[in-house]
């Protein structure tokens, strides 16, 4: 997963501050894997009038409207896969560096809208 510099910094800080006996970056309070609805519940508790999927949707709109990134890079950045068997057969690259660049641009945008 290509991550922006700021995301890597957060993970480095978490690595230094959190116990690592279970191998998870953000474990549940019981020490296991977070359940799927945790973000939704947190946003509701904080009275944020949005849903987690909205973050992905916002990224996709921003990428289309504010960058020159090709559609394929944007879709791969969201881990979307194509249902077109022919297109999938010819796709040989994961466009890793281009996705990293796009994520870095997104991080800069979020910090300096």
JSON list of C-alpha atoms in Angstrom, two decimals:
[
{"chain": "A", "resi": 1, "resn": "UNK", "atom": "CA", "xyz": [0.00, 0.00, 0.00]},
{"chain": "A", "resi": 2, "resn": "UNK", "atom": "CA", "xyz": [1.64, 3.26, -1.04]},
{"chain": "A", "resi": 3, "resn": "UNK", "atom": "CA", "xyz": [1.32, 5.79, 1.76]},
{"chain": "A", "resi": 4, "resn": "UNK", "atom": "CA", "xyz": [1.88, 9.51, 1.96]},
{"chain": "A", "resi": 5, "resn": "UNK", "atom": "CA", "xyz": [4.78, 10.84, 4.03]},
{"chain": "A", "resi": 6, "resn": "UNK", "atom": "CA", "xyz": [2.40, 12.02, 6.77]},
{"chain": "A", "resi": 7, "resn": "UNK", "atom": "CA", "xyz": [0.73, 8.60, 7.00]},
{"chain": "A", "resi": 8, "resn": "UNK", "atom": "CA", "xyz": [4.16, 6.97, 7.34]},
{"chain": "A", "resi": 9, "resn": "UNK", "atom": "CA", "xyz": [5.04, 9.44, 10.09]},
{"chain": "A", "resi": 10, "resn": "UNK", "atom": "CA", "xyz": [1.85, 8.55, 12.00]},
{"chain": "A", "resi": 11, "resn": "UNK", "atom": "CA", "xyz": [2.68, 4.86, 11.70]},
{"chain": "A", "resi": 12, "resn": "UNK", "atom": "CA", "xyz": [6.26, 5.48, 12.89]},
{"chain": "A", "resi": 13, "resn": "UNK", "atom": "CA", "xyz": [4.94, 7.36, 15.91]},
{"chain": "A", "resi": 14, "resn": "UNK", "atom": "CA", "xyz": [2.45, 4.59, 16.65]},
{"chain": "A", "resi": 15, "resn": "UNK", "atom": "CA", "xyz": [5.25, 2.03, 16.36]},
{"chain": "A", "resi": 16, "resn": "UNK", "atom": "CA", "xyz": [7.20, 3.89, 19.07]},
{"chain": "A", "resi": 17, "resn": "UNK", "atom": "CA", "xyz": [4.25, 4.59, 21.38]},
{"chain": "A", "resi": 18, "resn": "UNK", "atom": "CA", "xyz": [2.03, 1.50, 21.22]},
{"chain": "A", "resi": 19, "resn": "UNK", "atom": "CA", "xyz": [2.71, -2.00, 22.52]},
{"chain": "A", "resi": 20, "resn": "UNK", "atom": "CA", "xyz": [3.54, -4.41, 19.73]},
{"chain": "A", "resi": 21, "resn": "UNK", "atom": "CA", "xyz": [2.97, -7.79, 21.25]},
{"chain": "A", "resi": 22, "resn": "UNK", "atom": "CA", "xyz": [0.09, -8.54, 18.88]},
{"chain": "A", "resi": 23, "resn": "UNK", "atom": "CA", "xyz": [1.40, -7.20, 15.55]},
{"chain": "A", "resi": 24, "resn": "UNK", "atom": "CA", "xyz": [-1.48, -4.76, 14.96]},
{"chain": "A", "resi": 25, "resn": "UNK", "atom": "CA", "xyz": [-1.04, -1.02, 14.45]},
{"chain": "A", "resi": 26, "resn": "UNK", "atom": "CA", "xyz": [-4.42, -0.01, 15.86]},
{"chain": "A", "resi": 27, "resn": "UNK", "atom": "CA", "xyz": [-5.73, -2.98, 17.86]},
{"chain": "A", "resi": 28, "resn": "UNK", "atom": "CA", "xyz": [-9.13, -3.15, 19.52]},
{"chain": "A", "resi": 29, "resn": "UNK", "atom": "CA", "xyz": [-9.32, -2.55, 23.27]},
{"chain": "A", "resi": 30, "resn": "UNK", "atom": "CA", "xyz": [-9.23, -6.32, 23.71]},
{"chain": "A", "resi": 31, "resn": "UNK", "atom": "CA", "xyz": [-6.00, -6.47, 21.68]},
{"chain": "A", "resi": 32, "resn": "UNK", "atom": "CA", "xyz": [-7.52, -8.03, 18.57]},
{"chain": "A", "resi": 33, "resn": "UNK", "atom": "CA", "xyz": [-8.58, -6.76, 15.17]},
{"chain": "A", "resi": 34, "resn": "UNK", "atom": "CA", "xyz": [-10.97, -3.80, 15.10]},
{"chain": "A", "resi": 35, "resn": "UNK", "atom": "CA", "xyz": [-14.50, -4.72, 14.03]},
{"chain": "A", "resi": 36, "resn": "UNK", "atom": "CA", "xyz": [-15.80, -3.32, 10.74]},
{"chain": "A", "resi": 37, "resn": "UNK", "atom": "CA", "xyz": [-18.24, -0.80, 12.20]},
{"chain": "A", "resi": 38, "resn": "UNK", "atom": "CA", "xyz": [-15.82, 0.95, 14.57]},
{"chain": "A", "resi": 39, "resn": "UNK", "atom": "CA", "xyz": [-15.25, 4.01, 12.35]},
{"chain": "A", "resi": 40, "resn": "UNK", "atom": "CA", "xyz": [-18.96, 4.44, 11.76]},
{"chain": "A", "resi": 41, "resn": "UNK", "atom": "CA", "xyz": [-19.66, 4.23, 15.49]},
{"chain": "A", "resi": 42, "resn": "UNK", "atom": "CA", "xyz": [-16.89, 6.71, 16.30]},
{"chain": "A", "resi": 43, "resn": "UNK", "atom": "CA", "xyz": [-18.16, 9.22, 13.75]},
{"chain": "A", "resi": 44, "resn": "UNK", "atom": "CA", "xyz": [-21.68, 8.87, 15.16]},
{"chain": "A", "resi": 45, "resn": "UNK", "atom": "CA", "xyz": [-20.40, 9.29, 18.73]},
{"chain": "A", "resi": 46, "resn": "UNK", "atom": "CA", "xyz": [-18.48, 12.44, 17.71]},
{"chain": "A", "resi": 47, "resn": "UNK", "atom": "CA", "xyz": [-21.62, 13.73, 15.97]},
{"chain": "A", "resi": 48, "resn": "UNK", "atom": "CA", "xyz": [-19.89, 13.85, 12.59]},
{"chain": "A", "resi": 49, "resn": "UNK", "atom": "CA", "xyz": [-22.61, 14.00, 9.96]},
{"chain": "A", "resi": 50, "resn": "UNK", "atom": "CA", "xyz": [-20.88, 11.67, 7.52]},
{"chain": "A", "resi": 51, "resn": "UNK", "atom": "CA", "xyz": [-20.07, 8.01, 6.92]},
{"chain": "A", "resi": 52, "resn": "UNK", "atom": "CA", "xyz": [-16.65, 6.38, 6.50]},
{"chain": "A", "resi": 53, "resn": "UNK", "atom": "CA", "xyz": [-17.26, 5.61, 2.83]},
{"chain": "A", "resi": 54, "resn": "UNK", "atom": "CA", "xyz": [-17.57, 9.36, 2.32]},
{"chain": "A", "resi": 55, "resn": "UNK", "atom": "CA", "xyz": [-13.79, 9.66, 2.82]},
{"chain": "A", "resi": 56, "resn": "UNK", "atom": "CA", "xyz": [-13.24, 7.40, -0.18]},
{"chain": "A", "resi": 57, "resn": "UNK", "atom": "CA", "xyz": [-15.84, 9.25, -2.20]},
{"chain": "A", "resi": 58, "resn": "UNK", "atom": "CA", "xyz": [-14.27, 12.60, -1.33]},
{"chain": "A", "resi": 59, "resn": "UNK", "atom": "CA", "xyz": [-10.86, 11.33, -2.41]},
{"chain": "A", "resi": 60, "resn": "UNK", "atom": "CA", "xyz": [-12.24, 10.10, -5.72]},
{"chain": "A", "resi": 61, "resn": "UNK", "atom": "CA", "xyz": [-14.01, 13.39, -6.47]},
{"chain": "A", "resi": 62, "resn": "UNK", "atom": "CA", "xyz": [-10.91, 15.39, -5.54]},
{"chain": "A", "resi": 63, "resn": "UNK", "atom": "CA", "xyz": [-8.66, 13.20, -7.69]},
{"chain": "A", "resi": 64, "resn": "UNK", "atom": "CA", "xyz": [-10.93, 13.62, -10.70]},
{"chain": "A", "resi": 65, "resn": "UNK", "atom": "CA", "xyz": [-11.45, 17.35, -10.28]},
{"chain": "A", "resi": 66, "resn": "UNK", "atom": "CA", "xyz": [-8.10, 18.57, -8.94]},
{"chain": "A", "resi": 67, "resn": "UNK", "atom": "CA", "xyz": [-5.42, 16.30, -10.39]},
{"chain": "A", "resi": 68, "resn": "UNK", "atom": "CA", "xyz": [-4.26, 15.04, -13.72]},
{"chain": "A", "resi": 69, "resn": "UNK", "atom": "CA", "xyz": [-4.09, 11.47, -12.47]},
{"chain": "A", "resi": 70, "resn": "UNK", "atom": "CA", "xyz": [-5.50, 8.97, -14.95]},
{"chain": "A", "resi": 71, "resn": "UNK", "atom": "CA", "xyz": [-8.70, 7.16, -14.02]},
{"chain": "A", "resi": 72, "resn": "UNK", "atom": "CA", "xyz": [-6.78, 3.88, -13.66]},
{"chain": "A", "resi": 73, "resn": "UNK", "atom": "CA", "xyz": [-4.48, 5.35, -11.01]},
{"chain": "A", "resi": 74, "resn": "UNK", "atom": "CA", "xyz": [-7.43, 6.79, -9.08]},
{"chain": "A", "resi": 75, "resn": "UNK", "atom": "CA", "xyz": [-9.32, 3.51, -9.14]},
{"chain": "A", "resi": 76, "resn": "UNK", "atom": "CA", "xyz": [-6.29, 1.48, -8.09]},
{"chain": "A", "resi": 77, "resn": "UNK", "atom": "CA", "xyz": [-5.64, 3.96, -5.27]},
{"chain": "A", "resi": 78, "resn": "UNK", "atom": "CA", "xyz": [-9.05, 2.94, -3.92]},
{"chain": "A", "resi": 79, "resn": "UNK", "atom": "CA", "xyz": [-8.23, -0.76, -4.46]},
{"chain": "A", "resi": 80, "resn": "UNK", "atom": "CA", "xyz": [-10.97, -1.01, -7.05]},
{"chain": "A", "resi": 81, "resn": "UNK", "atom": "CA", "xyz": [-10.57, -3.89, -9.47]},
{"chain": "A", "resi": 82, "resn": "UNK", "atom": "CA", "xyz": [-11.92, -4.05, -12.97]},
{"chain": "A", "resi": 83, "resn": "UNK", "atom": "CA", "xyz": [-14.63, -6.51, -13.94]},
{"chain": "A", "resi": 84, "resn": "UNK", "atom": "CA", "xyz": [-13.51, -6.27, -17.56]},
{"chain": "A", "resi": 85, "resn": "UNK", "atom": "CA", "xyz": [-11.59, -9.52, -18.09]},
{"chain": "A", "resi": 86, "resn": "UNK", "atom": "CA", "xyz": [-9.77, -8.23, -21.15]},
{"chain": "A", "resi": 87, "resn": "UNK", "atom": "CA", "xyz": [-8.58, -5.09, -19.40]},
{"chain": "A", "resi": 88, "resn": "UNK", "atom": "CA", "xyz": [-7.54, -7.11, -16.34]},
{"chain": "A", "resi": 89, "resn": "UNK", "atom": "CA", "xyz": [-5.58, -9.53, -18.54]},
{"chain": "A", "resi": 90, "resn": "UNK", "atom": "CA", "xyz": [-3.49, -6.71, -19.98]},
{"chain": "A", "resi": 91, "resn": "UNK", "atom": "CA", "xyz": [-2.91, -4.78, -16.76]},
{"chain": "A", "resi": 92, "resn": "UNK", "atom": "CA", "xyz": [0.60, -5.75, -15.70]},
{"chain": "A", "resi": 93, "resn": "UNK", "atom": "CA", "xyz": [1.43, -2.89, -13.35]},
{"chain": "A", "resi": 94, "resn": "UNK", "atom": "CA", "xyz": [0.02, -1.88, -10.00]},
{"chain": "A", "resi": 95, "resn": "UNK", "atom": "CA", "xyz": [1.09, 1.73, -10.71]},
{"chain": "A", "resi": 96, "resn": "UNK", "atom": "CA", "xyz": [2.60, 1.82, -7.23]},
{"chain": "A", "resi": 97, "resn": "UNK", "atom": "CA", "xyz": [4.70, 4.96, -7.63]},
{"chain": "A", "resi": 98, "resn": "UNK", "atom": "CA", "xyz": [1.88, 6.86, -9.35]},
{"chain": "A", "resi": 99, "resn": "UNK", "atom": "CA", "xyz": [-0.50, 5.87, -6.54]},
{"chain": "A", "resi": 100, "resn": "UNK", "atom": "CA", "xyz": [2.06, 7.01, -3.96]},
{"chain": "A", "resi": 101, "resn": "UNK", "atom": "CA", "xyz": [2.34, 10.39, -5.73]},
{"chain": "A", "resi": 102, "resn": "UNK", "atom": "CA", "xyz": [-1.45, 10.74, -5.78]},
{"chain": "A", "resi": 103, "resn": "UNK", "atom": "CA", "xyz": [-1.70, 9.86, -2.08]},
{"chain": "A", "resi": 104, "resn": "UNK", "atom": "CA", "xyz": [1.01, 12.41, -1.29]},
{"chain": "A", "resi": 105, "resn": "UNK", "atom": "CA", "xyz": [-0.94, 15.07, -3.20]},
{"chain": "A", "resi": 106, "resn": "UNK", "atom": "CA", "xyz": [-4.07, 14.12, -1.25]},
{"chain": "A", "resi": 107, "resn": "UNK", "atom": "CA", "xyz": [-2.22, 14.43, 2.07]},
{"chain": "A", "resi": 108, "resn": "UNK", "atom": "CA", "xyz": [-0.93, 17.88, 1.11]},
{"chain": "A", "resi": 109, "resn": "UNK", "atom": "CA", "xyz": [-4.45, 18.91, 0.09]},
{"chain": "A", "resi": 110, "resn": "UNK", "atom": "CA", "xyz": [-5.93, 17.68, 3.39]},
{"chain": "A", "resi": 111, "resn": "UNK", "atom": "CA", "xyz": [-3.34, 19.60, 5.40]},
{"chain": "A", "resi": 112, "resn": "UNK", "atom": "CA", "xyz": [-3.57, 22.77, 3.28]},
{"chain": "A", "resi": 113, "resn": "UNK", "atom": "CA", "xyz": [-6.99, 22.95, 1.59]}
]
